[in-house]
Short mmCIF file of C-alpha atoms in Angstrom, two decimals:
data_model
loop_
_atom_site.label_atom_id
_atom_site.label_comp_id
_atom_site.label_asym_id
_atom_site.label_seq_id
_atom_site.Cartn_x
_atom_site.Cartn_y
_atom_site.Cartn_z
CA MET A 1217 77.57 128.67 40.27
CA LYS A 1218 78.84 128.97 43.69
CA HIS A 1219 75.98 126.70 44.97
CA ILE A 1220 76.98 124.09 42.58
CA THR A 1221 80.64 124.27 43.54
CA GLN A 1222 79.56 123.85 47.14
CA ILE A 1223 77.54 120.83 46.20
CA LEU A 1224 80.32 119.16 44.34
CA ALA A 1225 82.78 119.87 47.20
CA ALA A 1226 80.48 118.27 49.67
CA ALA A 1227 79.93 115.24 47.42
CA ALA A 1228 83.74 114.86 47.09
CA ILE A 1229 84.09 114.88 50.85
CA THR A 1230 81.31 112.26 51.25
CA MET A 1231 82.84 109.98 48.62
CA ALA A 1232 86.31 110.38 50.25
CA LEU A 1233 84.61 109.17 53.55
CA SER A 1234 82.89 106.26 52.06
CA VAL A 1235 85.69 104.83 49.82
CA PRO A 1236 87.91 102.59 52.10
CA ALA A 1237 91.58 103.32 52.35
CA TYR A 1238 93.72 100.52 50.93
CA ALA A 1239 97.02 99.37 52.23
CA GLU A 1240 96.73 101.19 55.61
CA THR A 1241 98.55 98.54 57.50
CA THR A 1242 101.56 96.60 56.37
CA LEU A 1243 102.54 93.35 58.29
CA THR A 1244 106.06 91.83 57.99
CA VAL A 1245 105.75 88.14 58.38
CA HIS A 1246 108.61 85.63 58.89
CA TYR A 1247 108.34 81.92 58.30
CA PRO A 1248 110.57 78.82 58.21
CA MET A 1249 111.42 76.09 55.78
CA PRO A 1250 110.69 77.88 52.42
CA GLY A 1251 111.02 74.45 50.59
CA PHE A 1252 107.85 73.42 52.37
CA PHE A 1253 106.04 76.65 52.88
CA LYS A 1254 106.86 79.31 50.24
CA ASP A 1255 104.08 78.18 47.90
CA VAL A 1256 101.62 77.90 50.71
CA MET A 1257 102.45 81.21 52.24
CA ASP A 1258 102.21 82.98 48.82
CA THR A 1259 98.75 81.42 48.14
CA ILE A 1260 97.42 82.19 51.66
CA SER A 1261 98.70 85.84 51.70
CA LYS A 1262 97.41 86.62 48.30
CA LYS A 1263 93.76 85.48 49.16
CA PHE A 1264 94.00 87.30 52.52
CA MET A 1265 94.89 90.62 50.92
CA GLU A 1266 92.16 90.17 48.43
CA GLU A 1267 89.76 89.87 51.38
CA ASN A 1268 91.41 92.44 53.32
CA PRO A 1269 92.69 95.11 50.93
CA ASP A 1270 93.45 97.52 53.90
CA ILE A 1271 96.16 95.00 54.97
CA LYS A 1272 99.41 94.37 53.08
CA ILE A 1273 101.50 91.19 53.73
CA GLN A 1274 105.18 91.47 53.17
CA PHE A 1275 107.56 88.52 53.84
CA ALA A 1276 110.75 88.77 55.75
CA ALA A 1277 113.60 86.49 54.54
CA PRO A 1278 112.66 82.92 55.59
CA SER A 1279 114.70 80.74 57.77
CA ALA A 1280 115.95 77.40 56.46
CA THR A 1281 114.96 75.50 59.65
CA TYR A 1282 112.91 75.75 62.91
CA GLU A 1283 116.14 76.20 64.84
CA GLU A 1284 117.37 79.05 62.65
CA GLY A 1285 113.95 80.64 62.94
CA ILE A 1286 113.78 80.85 66.64
CA GLN A 1287 117.40 82.16 66.83
CA THR A 1288 116.59 84.86 64.31
CA ILE A 1289 113.47 85.98 66.28
CA LEU A 1290 115.41 85.98 69.57
CA ARG A 1291 118.11 88.01 67.95
CA GLU A 1292 115.72 90.53 66.49
CA ALA A 1293 113.40 90.78 69.51
CA GLY A 1294 112.87 94.44 70.59
CA THR A 1295 114.60 95.81 67.37
CA SER A 1296 113.22 97.45 64.31
CA ASP A 1297 114.14 94.32 62.37
CA MET A 1298 111.66 92.13 64.29
CA PRO A 1299 108.73 90.99 62.16
CA ASP A 1300 105.09 91.64 63.20
CA VAL A 1301 104.23 87.82 62.78
CA THR A 1302 106.26 84.73 62.85
CA PHE A 1303 105.69 81.06 62.40
CA ILE A 1304 107.73 79.13 65.04
CA GLY A 1305 108.30 75.43 65.60
CA LEU A 1306 105.83 74.15 68.11
CA ASN A 1307 108.85 73.09 70.39
CA ARG A 1308 110.15 76.59 70.45
CA LEU A 1309 107.06 78.50 71.65
CA ARG A 1310 108.14 77.93 75.23
CA MET A 1311 111.46 79.79 74.42
CA LEU A 1312 109.34 82.78 73.21
CA ASP A 1313 107.13 82.69 76.17
CA GLU A 1314 109.77 82.39 78.75
CA ARG A 1315 111.45 85.52 77.24
CA ASN A 1316 108.22 87.32 76.94
CA VAL A 1317 108.69 87.95 73.22
CA ALA A 1318 105.29 86.67 71.98
CA VAL A 1319 101.95 88.45 72.33
CA ASP A 1320 99.46 86.55 74.76
CA LEU A 1321 96.56 85.68 72.52
CA GLY A 1322 94.31 84.55 75.36
CA PRO A 1323 92.54 87.99 75.53
CA LEU A 1324 92.03 87.89 71.72
CA VAL A 1325 90.58 84.39 71.70
CA GLN A 1326 88.34 85.41 74.69
CA LYS A 1327 87.20 88.61 72.86
CA ASP A 1328 86.71 86.76 69.54
CA GLY A 1329 84.16 84.41 71.21
CA LYS A 1330 83.45 82.15 68.22
CA MET A 1331 86.73 80.23 67.69
CA GLY A 1332 85.06 76.88 67.94
CA GLU A 1333 82.61 77.64 65.23
CA GLU A 1334 85.50 78.52 62.96
CA GLY A 1335 87.13 75.21 63.57
CA PHE A 1336 89.44 76.05 66.44
CA SER A 1337 88.59 73.34 69.09
CA ASP A 1338 90.06 73.38 72.55
CA THR A 1339 92.30 70.55 71.45
CA ILE A 1340 93.66 72.46 68.60
CA LEU A 1341 94.14 75.64 70.58
CA LYS A 1342 96.14 73.54 73.17
CA LEU A 1343 98.69 72.69 70.51
CA ALA A 1344 100.12 76.14 70.64
CA GLN A 1345 99.79 76.75 74.35
CA VAL A 1346 102.54 76.96 76.95
CA LYS A 1347 101.35 76.02 80.41
CA GLY A 1348 97.81 77.11 79.59
CA LYS A 1349 98.88 80.38 77.89
CA GLN A 1350 97.81 80.80 74.21
CA VAL A 1351 101.20 81.78 72.77
CA GLY A 1352 100.20 81.12 69.03
CA LEU A 1353 97.69 79.43 66.75
CA ALA A 1354 98.73 75.89 65.34
CA PHE A 1355 99.25 76.55 61.54
CA ALA A 1356 100.92 73.29 60.23
CA THR A 1357 101.00 70.16 62.24
CA SER A 1358 102.47 66.85 61.37
CA ASN A 1359 103.39 63.42 62.47
CA PRO A 1360 106.07 61.14 61.23
CA ILE A 1361 105.08 58.40 58.67
CA MET A 1362 106.67 55.69 56.74
CA TYR A 1363 107.40 56.29 53.01
CA TYR A 1364 108.35 53.18 50.91
CA ASN A 1365 109.17 52.19 47.58
CA ALA A 1366 106.91 49.50 46.50
CA ASP A 1367 109.00 48.25 43.66
CA LEU A 1368 111.99 47.53 45.96
CA VAL A 1369 109.68 46.01 48.49
CA LYS A 1370 108.27 43.59 46.04
CA ALA A 1371 111.81 42.86 44.58
CA ALA A 1372 112.99 41.94 48.15
CA GLY A 1373 110.17 39.52 48.55
CA GLY A 1374 107.82 41.83 50.47
CA ASP A 1375 104.11 42.53 49.98
CA PRO A 1376 103.68 46.24 48.96
CA ASN A 1377 100.06 46.06 49.79
CA ASN A 1378 100.82 44.76 53.36
CA PRO A 1379 103.78 47.06 54.42
CA PRO A 1380 105.60 46.28 57.73
CA LYS A 1381 103.74 46.98 60.96
CA THR A 1382 106.69 46.44 63.47
CA TRP A 1383 110.20 47.65 63.62
CA ASP A 1384 111.41 43.98 63.45
CA GLU A 1385 109.67 43.60 60.13
CA VAL A 1386 110.90 46.89 58.77
CA ILE A 1387 114.49 46.05 59.61
CA ALA A 1388 114.37 42.53 58.20
CA LEU A 1389 112.90 43.66 54.93
CA GLY A 1390 115.32 46.60 54.79
CA GLY A 1391 118.14 44.15 54.90
CA LYS A 1392 116.78 42.29 52.15
CA ILE A 1393 116.49 45.35 50.00
CA LYS A 1394 119.99 46.20 50.82
CA ALA A 1395 121.10 42.89 49.66
CA LEU A 1396 119.68 43.48 46.23
CA GLY A 1397 122.78 45.34 45.56
CA ASN A 1398 123.10 47.79 42.70
CA GLY A 1399 123.80 50.81 45.14
CA VAL A 1400 120.44 50.20 46.87
CA ASP A 1401 120.04 50.97 50.60
CA GLY A 1402 117.35 49.57 52.94
CA ILE A 1403 116.41 52.48 55.18
CA ASP A 1404 116.81 56.26 55.65
CA PHE A 1405 115.56 57.46 59.05
CA ARG A 1406 115.60 61.26 59.46
CA TRP A 1407 117.60 61.50 62.76
CA GLN A 1408 119.41 64.59 61.60
CA GLY A 1409 118.53 68.25 62.31
CA ASP A 1410 116.53 68.24 65.50
CA ASP A 1411 115.23 65.80 68.13
CA TRP A 1412 111.84 65.15 66.58
CA MET A 1413 112.40 61.87 64.93
CA PHE A 1414 114.31 60.58 68.01
CA SER A 1415 111.16 61.64 69.89
CA ALA A 1416 109.05 59.39 67.63
CA LEU A 1417 111.05 56.43 68.74
CA LEU A 1418 111.19 57.55 72.40
CA PHE A 1419 107.51 58.60 72.60
CA GLY A 1420 106.66 55.47 70.52
CA ALA A 1421 108.24 53.30 73.33
CA GLY A 1422 106.31 55.21 75.87
CA GLY A 1423 109.24 57.35 77.24
CA LYS A 1424 109.73 60.89 78.10
CA MET A 1425 112.54 63.43 77.65
CA LEU A 1426 112.54 64.73 81.25
CA SER A 1427 110.85 63.74 84.45
CA ASP A 1428 107.45 65.28 85.08
CA ASP A 1429 108.88 67.95 87.32
CA GLU A 1430 111.57 68.48 84.65
CA SER A 1431 114.35 68.14 87.15
CA LYS A 1432 115.88 65.01 85.75
CA VAL A 1433 116.80 63.70 82.27
CA THR A 1434 114.88 60.49 81.47
CA PHE A 1435 115.44 60.10 77.57
CA ASN A 1436 118.42 57.77 78.50
CA GLY A 1437 116.12 55.36 80.48
CA PRO A 1438 114.84 51.96 79.25
CA GLU A 1439 112.45 53.54 76.56
CA GLY A 1440 115.29 55.66 75.23
CA GLN A 1441 117.81 52.82 75.25
CA LYS A 1442 115.31 50.81 73.00
CA ALA A 1443 114.97 53.80 70.73
CA ALA A 1444 118.84 54.06 70.51
CA GLU A 1445 119.30 50.53 69.97
CA LEU A 1446 116.77 50.56 67.19
CA ILE A 1447 118.76 53.19 65.31
CA GLN A 1448 121.89 50.92 65.64
CA ARG A 1449 119.92 48.12 64.21
CA MET A 1450 118.74 50.14 61.32
CA VAL A 1451 122.49 50.74 60.38
CA LYS A 1452 123.74 47.09 61.15
CA GLU A 1453 120.83 44.97 59.98
CA GLY A 1454 118.42 47.21 57.92
CA GLY A 1455 120.84 48.76 55.55
CA MET A 1456 120.91 52.29 56.65
CA PRO A 1457 123.93 54.32 55.47
CA VAL A 1458 125.28 57.66 57.08
CA PHE A 1459 123.12 60.01 55.00
CA THR A 1460 122.88 63.69 55.26
CA LYS A 1461 119.31 65.18 55.26
CA SER A 1462 119.59 66.15 51.69
CA ALA A 1463 121.58 63.00 50.47
CA GLY A 1464 118.74 60.79 52.01
CA GLU A 1465 115.97 62.65 50.22
CA GLN A 1466 117.88 62.35 46.90
CA ALA A 1467 118.59 58.73 47.26
CA PHE A 1468 114.96 57.91 48.08
CA ALA A 1469 113.62 60.02 45.19
CA ALA A 1470 116.15 58.36 42.86
CA GLY A 1471 114.60 54.92 43.80
CA LYS A 1472 117.83 53.90 45.76
CA VAL A 1473 116.17 53.43 49.22
CA GLY A 1474 113.49 50.97 50.38
CA PHE A 1475 112.08 52.95 53.34
CA THR A 1476 112.26 56.48 54.58
CA PHE A 1477 110.88 57.77 57.83
CA GLN A 1478 110.23 61.51 58.24
CA THR A 1479 107.48 64.07 58.52
CA THR A 1480 104.29 63.77 56.51
CA GLY A 1481 105.01 67.40 55.70
CA ALA A 1482 107.46 66.38 53.13
CA LEU A 1483 104.89 64.32 51.25
CA ILE A 1484 104.20 66.81 48.36
CA ASN A 1485 107.98 67.33 47.80
CA THR A 1486 108.42 63.65 47.88
CA ILE A 1487 105.77 63.11 45.34
CA LYS A 1488 107.21 65.86 43.19
CA ASN A 1489 110.80 64.42 43.40
CA THR A 1490 109.89 60.85 42.68
CA GLY A 1491 107.66 61.40 39.86
CA THR A 1492 107.24 58.21 37.90
CA LYS A 1493 110.45 56.63 38.75
CA PHE A 1494 108.80 54.02 41.07
CA ASP A 1495 105.53 53.27 43.08
CA LEU A 1496 105.49 55.49 46.01
CA ARG A 1497 103.50 54.45 49.01
CA THR A 1498 102.93 55.52 52.64
CA ALA A 1499 101.95 53.83 55.90
CA LYS A 1500 101.80 54.42 59.44
CA ILE A 1501 105.25 54.47 61.23
CA PRO A 1502 105.57 51.38 63.76
CA LEU A 1503 105.56 51.93 67.42
CA ILE A 1504 108.12 50.29 69.69
CA ASP A 1505 105.36 50.00 72.22
CA PRO A 1506 102.12 49.53 70.46
CA ILE A 1507 99.95 50.03 73.56
CA ASN A 1508 101.56 52.91 75.27
CA GLY A 1509 103.37 54.51 72.17
CA LYS A 1510 102.58 58.01 71.06
CA LEU A 1511 103.94 60.37 68.44
CA PRO A 1512 105.28 63.87 68.60
CA THR A 1513 103.31 66.63 66.90
CA GLY A 1514 105.59 68.50 64.49
CA GLY A 1515 104.88 71.69 62.73
CA ASN A 1516 104.68 75.32 63.58
CA ALA A 1517 102.31 77.97 64.86
CA ALA A 1518 101.46 81.57 63.95
CA VAL A 1519 102.65 84.00 66.56
CA ILE A 1520 102.13 87.79 66.96
CA LEU A 1521 105.21 89.85 67.95
CA THR A 1522 104.02 93.33 67.32
CA HIS A 1523 102.83 95.51 70.24
CA ASP A 1524 101.38 98.13 67.92
CA ALA A 1525 97.57 98.19 68.48
CA ALA A 1526 96.57 98.65 65.06
CA LYS A 1527 99.13 96.01 63.68
CA GLN A 1528 97.90 93.59 66.35
CA ASP A 1529 94.44 93.87 65.12
CA ALA A 1530 95.55 93.24 61.56
CA ALA A 1531 97.92 90.48 62.62
CA TRP A 1532 95.06 88.71 64.53
CA LYS A 1533 93.03 88.82 61.43
CA PHE A 1534 95.88 87.31 59.35
CA ILE A 1535 96.80 84.43 61.58
CA LYS A 1536 93.18 83.38 62.11
CA PHE A 1537 92.97 83.39 58.31
CA ALA A 1538 96.26 81.48 57.88
CA ALA A 1539 95.34 78.91 60.56
CA GLY A 1540 91.77 78.74 59.67
CA PRO A 1541 89.77 76.40 57.34
CA TYR A 1542 91.06 78.16 54.20
CA GLY A 1543 94.58 78.18 55.34
CA ALA A 1544 94.34 74.60 56.26
CA SER A 1545 92.85 73.71 52.92
CA VAL A 1546 95.94 75.13 51.35
CA VAL A 1547 98.56 73.68 53.75
CA VAL A 1548 97.43 70.09 53.63
CA PRO A 1549 97.47 69.47 49.79
CA GLY A 1550 100.39 71.83 49.46
CA THR A 1551 102.61 70.04 51.83
CA GLY A 1552 101.39 66.81 53.38
CA TYR A 1553 100.74 68.30 56.93
CA VAL A 1554 97.65 67.12 58.82
CA PRO A 1555 94.78 69.48 59.20
CA ASN A 1556 94.78 71.64 62.22
CA ASN A 1557 91.41 73.06 61.82
CA GLU A 1558 88.33 70.79 62.44
CA LEU A 1559 86.06 72.72 60.08
CA ALA A 1560 88.56 72.29 57.16
CA ALA A 1561 88.94 68.59 57.92
CA LYS A 1562 85.19 67.95 57.91
CA SER A 1563 83.70 70.27 55.44
CA ALA A 1564 83.30 69.26 51.83
CA GLU A 1565 84.11 72.84 50.94
CA TYR A 1566 87.64 72.41 52.08
CA LEU A 1567 89.15 68.83 52.74
CA GLY A 1568 86.06 66.63 53.16
CA ASP A 1569 86.70 64.66 50.05
CA PHE A 1570 90.47 65.18 49.79
CA TYR A 1571 91.75 62.04 51.66
CA LYS A 1572 89.32 59.84 49.78
CA LYS A 1573 90.96 60.81 46.41
CA ASN A 1574 94.44 61.04 47.75
CA PRO A 1575 95.39 57.83 49.58
CA LEU A 1576 99.11 58.88 50.20
CA PHE A 1577 97.85 61.44 52.74
CA GLN A 1578 95.90 58.93 54.78
CA ALA A 1579 98.75 57.45 56.81
CA SER A 1580 99.13 60.76 58.72
CA LEU A 1581 95.37 61.20 59.26
CA ASN A 1582 95.15 57.65 60.68
CA GLN A 1583 97.72 58.54 63.36
CA MET A 1584 96.10 61.83 64.69
CA SER A 1585 94.88 59.93 67.70
CA LEU A 1586 98.54 59.23 68.81
CA MET A 1587 99.74 62.78 68.47
CA ILE A 1588 101.12 64.50 71.64
CA PRO A 1589 103.02 67.86 71.91
CA TRP A 1590 106.63 68.07 70.67
CA TYR A 1591 108.50 68.36 73.85
CA ALA A 1592 110.03 71.79 74.60
CA PHE A 1593 113.03 71.74 76.91
CA PRO A 1594 112.95 74.46 79.61
CA GLY A 1595 115.40 77.39 79.84
CA GLU A 1596 117.55 79.25 77.43
CA ASN A 1597 119.51 76.31 75.96
CA GLY A 1598 116.90 74.61 74.08
CA VAL A 1599 118.65 74.79 70.67
CA ARG A 1600 121.93 73.51 72.26
CA VAL A 1601 120.12 70.57 73.92
CA THR A 1602 118.73 69.55 70.61
CA GLN A 1603 122.04 69.82 68.93
CA THR A 1604 123.56 67.68 71.72
CA ILE A 1605 121.03 64.94 71.17
CA VAL A 1606 121.60 65.01 67.34
CA ASP A 1607 125.42 65.04 67.84
CA ASN A 1608 125.30 61.88 69.93
CA LEU A 1609 122.76 60.07 67.62
CA SER A 1610 125.43 60.71 64.83
CA ARG A 1611 127.79 58.72 66.92
CA ILE A 1612 125.40 55.70 66.85
CA VAL A 1613 124.78 56.08 63.16
CA ASP A 1614 128.69 56.16 62.12
CA GLY A 1615 129.44 53.41 64.58
CA SER A 1616 131.85 55.63 66.83
CA ALA A 1617 129.82 54.89 69.98
CA GLN A 1618 127.46 52.18 71.34
CA PRO A 1619 123.80 53.27 71.88
CA LYS A 1620 124.00 53.47 75.74
CA GLU A 1621 127.33 55.25 75.68
CA ALA A 1622 125.96 57.82 73.34
CA LEU A 1623 122.72 58.23 75.06
CA ASP A 1624 124.27 58.55 78.42
CA ASP A 1625 126.70 61.10 77.25
CA ALA A 1626 123.82 63.17 75.62
CA ALA A 1627 121.97 62.92 78.97
CA ALA A 1628 124.94 64.03 81.14
CA ASP A 1629 125.36 67.09 78.79
CA VAL A 1630 121.81 68.01 78.66
CA ALA A 1631 121.42 67.88 82.47
CA ASP A 1632 124.12 70.47 82.73
CA MET A 1633 122.20 72.70 80.34
CA LEU A 1634 118.84 72.62 82.22
CA PRO A 1635 117.71 75.44 84.53
CA GLN A 1636 119.03 74.59 88.06
CA LYS A 1637 115.98 73.85 90.28
CA SER A 1638 116.10 75.82 93.72
CA ASN A 1639 115.91 73.70 96.97
#
């Protein structure tokens, strides 16, 4: 009997050693813009936990915007409230790096050794680098596109199958749509919130925010002036009212706006909100300079914050999964963002046939060759710099300042916020 008891005890120990322990590591994950990403994050985390039962994902309260997101992380850095992983706007990675908040992923990428095989090309990896340092992995990437109401375009004498290809054509047709009356407006250009859509015009004209050595503001140069003047023309000639972000979204979804210009990441929400009220179409956004023009890469990257060794290993598994082919196959159809993983984009298992079946998503895909980094201002005043630009754009839209005056005022204020270069 004693012998049998010993055998059973030994068997119990063996079984205990062979059965994996579940929920050993819990990761707290923070992300922005739940309107875009909640369903996506829920789907990705559920699948990840199914495949990694020893890692549990719990979400911190999401931030409404990228700007609020970076402020939350910087406020919580070094405290017990700081999450283990965060998803940060691509233009705010520099702030994390300059303050040594983010974990350097370079050693993890090097140790992994097979990033390319998993769809992380050098080009994709560079999207989340700061001066060559791998601060994160690009998760959701976007470019700005044109959304248009084909019914209003047709009613105003335009051809829905041949949308405007220049800003002059957009403004002319926007004015005609405005003239239809019945509370209809011609254009909504998403200038509010941050500097991204102004960047689309500035970069689209071949301009830059700062000089190459970052010592001088250049966004009020000739290219920036063209961008600012175009915004004024949208108001005066193209029928663009003084919309808030939410008011513009609601008006377009209600069929009361001809054209709206914003991130492709809003595509799924726009499709849902529009429903069957009108014929929704998308197209490439015009460039002020079709030869030299580029477009800013919007979106965010997954960043590891925890310095706990066990949590870092779990966090690396999670962000690779989220930014990998499966994650991309959830992000693209779930939002409208462009694929940031080459394996996902090319493989029939993921998104290979998706774009053939979903033409509304093709505009952003066709602009990928134009995408350059969303500019990150140096120093600790990045959020204030962005707000200063937005505040002065609002003066152009509401007619309280001329484009040159508003842009020069913004440039002067931003110059004072930049880190001072030592002589």
